[in-house]
């Protein structure tokens, strides 16, 4: 089971969109994927078609009360995609865990007791608090979405420093699993310049597939559907299909 945290300190870079649509595209390819929603906003949960008000338990209960993943797991309508959801209760988890023993390892302990999926994707909040730290401690690699806009690299430096701290004290095996360029508008010179700069800084860690700005991709979450099911012929669906194939080739070729 491979565990990847989808993280970037900067908000609005496409972390949740990436998590939802990459999981769905991988599921279609036969990769059994568990999505963990670690953001109190719960956008990954609603984006996968789960009504948060109907949930009695969530990732909050796993972290704070030690509830097993199996008790919290909810089915999705999408092939190969499983979900541990989030609700607004999660917003209080950092305060409640502040004085708890081994608070940074809560997620890792529970995750290692769960069903062995092919892949786990953890959707992190846009901050470097205890929830994100739990995700980085549980993960073996980090996937960083970076939008092709001004200030694109803002926050990546701080995230890199945090990763180094995690490696030094809590999870020495954590490494960069890849960088995904998102929200690319090929009509603008700025987007092309940002993409070039990201590739210059991160080299071969940057995936070849670029996720474009796409109206259908923006609409899909409001219908609770991944783009592969909302509009499989759209440019957004094509991009995530290509990314999923690239991810499968890169991450699972290593496993073999």
Short mmCIF file of C-alpha atoms in Angstrom, two decimals, residues 139-244:
data_model
loop_
_atom_site.label_atom_id
_atom_site.label_comp_id
_atom_site.label_asym_id
_atom_site.label_seq_id
_atom_site.Cartn_x
_atom_site.Cartn_y
_atom_site.Cartn_z
CA UNK A 139 2.76 9.31 4.02
CA UNK A 140 5.74 7.90 2.21
CA UNK A 141 5.67 10.63 -0.41
CA UNK A 142 4.18 14.03 -1.03
CA UNK A 143 2.40 15.16 -4.19
CA UNK A 144 2.49 18.94 -4.69
CA UNK A 145 -0.01 20.69 -7.00
CA UNK A 146 1.25 24.09 -8.18
CA UNK A 147 -1.00 26.40 -10.14
CA UNK A 148 0.39 28.16 -13.21
CA UNK A 149 -0.22 31.67 -11.90
CA UNK A 150 1.61 34.51 -10.20
CA UNK A 151 2.82 33.56 -6.69
CA UNK A 152 2.72 29.91 -7.80
CA UNK A 153 5.77 28.99 -5.77
CA UNK A 154 4.59 30.94 -2.73
CA UNK A 155 4.38 28.54 0.18
CA UNK A 156 6.38 25.78 -1.51
CA UNK A 157 9.54 26.97 0.27
CA UNK A 158 7.83 26.76 3.65
CA UNK A 159 6.40 23.35 2.75
CA UNK A 160 9.90 22.16 1.79
CA UNK A 161 11.26 23.30 5.16
CA UNK A 162 8.43 21.53 6.97
CA UNK A 163 9.11 18.33 5.02
CA UNK A 164 12.75 18.51 6.11
CA UNK A 165 11.67 18.83 9.74
CA UNK A 166 9.30 15.88 9.37
CA UNK A 167 12.12 13.85 7.82
CA UNK A 168 14.47 14.78 10.65
CA UNK A 169 12.17 14.05 13.58
CA UNK A 170 9.08 12.06 12.61
CA UNK A 171 9.27 10.35 9.21
CA UNK A 172 12.72 9.94 7.70
CA UNK A 173 11.36 8.06 4.66
CA UNK A 174 9.17 10.95 3.42
CA UNK A 175 10.18 12.09 -0.06
CA UNK A 176 8.79 14.19 -2.92
CA UNK A 177 6.55 12.00 -5.06
CA UNK A 178 5.95 14.55 -7.79
CA UNK A 179 4.76 18.02 -8.75
CA UNK A 180 1.57 18.59 -10.77
CA UNK A 181 1.09 21.80 -12.76
CA UNK A 182 -2.55 22.89 -12.49
CA UNK A 183 -4.87 25.64 -13.78
CA UNK A 184 -2.76 26.10 -16.92
CA UNK A 185 -4.03 28.64 -19.44
CA UNK A 186 -2.02 28.21 -22.63
CA UNK A 187 -3.23 31.56 -23.96
CA UNK A 188 -1.11 33.50 -21.46
CA UNK A 189 2.63 33.99 -21.46
CA UNK A 190 2.60 34.07 -17.65
CA UNK A 191 1.32 30.48 -17.40
CA UNK A 192 4.04 29.26 -19.73
CA UNK A 193 6.72 31.15 -17.81
CA UNK A 194 5.52 29.72 -14.48
CA UNK A 195 5.50 26.20 -15.91
CA UNK A 196 9.06 26.67 -17.17
CA UNK A 197 10.20 27.98 -13.78
CA UNK A 198 8.62 25.06 -11.92
CA UNK A 199 10.31 22.60 -14.26
CA UNK A 200 13.61 24.42 -13.79
CA UNK A 201 13.34 24.13 -10.00
CA UNK A 202 11.96 20.59 -9.71
CA UNK A 203 13.25 18.93 -12.89
CA UNK A 204 12.12 15.35 -13.45
CA UNK A 205 9.89 15.47 -10.35
CA UNK A 206 7.37 17.48 -12.40
CA UNK A 207 4.82 15.31 -14.22
CA UNK A 208 4.66 15.76 -17.98
CA UNK A 209 0.85 16.05 -17.84
CA UNK A 210 -0.42 19.58 -17.22
CA UNK A 211 -3.94 20.14 -15.86
CA UNK A 212 -5.62 22.93 -17.86
CA UNK A 213 -8.13 25.51 -16.78
CA UNK A 214 -11.41 23.90 -17.79
CA UNK A 215 -15.00 24.98 -17.17
CA UNK A 216 -16.30 21.41 -16.92
CA UNK A 217 -13.59 20.58 -14.39
CA UNK A 218 -14.76 23.53 -12.27
CA UNK A 219 -18.42 22.50 -12.55
CA UNK A 220 -17.99 18.83 -11.60
CA UNK A 221 -17.66 19.25 -7.78
CA UNK A 222 -21.03 21.01 -7.55
CA UNK A 223 -22.58 17.83 -8.94
CA UNK A 224 -20.61 15.61 -6.58
CA UNK A 225 -18.86 13.87 -9.46
CA UNK A 226 -15.26 13.42 -10.59
CA UNK A 227 -14.66 14.83 -14.05
CA UNK A 228 -14.21 11.31 -15.50
CA UNK A 229 -17.89 10.69 -14.75
CA UNK A 230 -19.28 14.20 -15.11
CA UNK A 231 -17.89 14.81 -18.61
CA UNK A 232 -15.53 12.08 -19.78
CA UNK A 233 -14.96 13.82 -23.13
CA UNK A 234 -13.76 17.12 -21.63
CA UNK A 235 -10.19 18.41 -21.69
CA UNK A 236 -10.11 18.09 -17.89
CA UNK A 237 -11.05 14.40 -18.05
CA UNK A 238 -8.41 13.77 -20.71
CA UNK A 239 -5.77 15.48 -18.57
CA UNK A 240 -6.55 13.47 -15.44
CA UNK A 241 -6.64 10.24 -17.44
CA UNK A 242 -3.16 11.06 -18.75
CA UNK A 243 -1.95 12.01 -15.26
CA UNK A 244 -3.32 8.77 -13.79
#
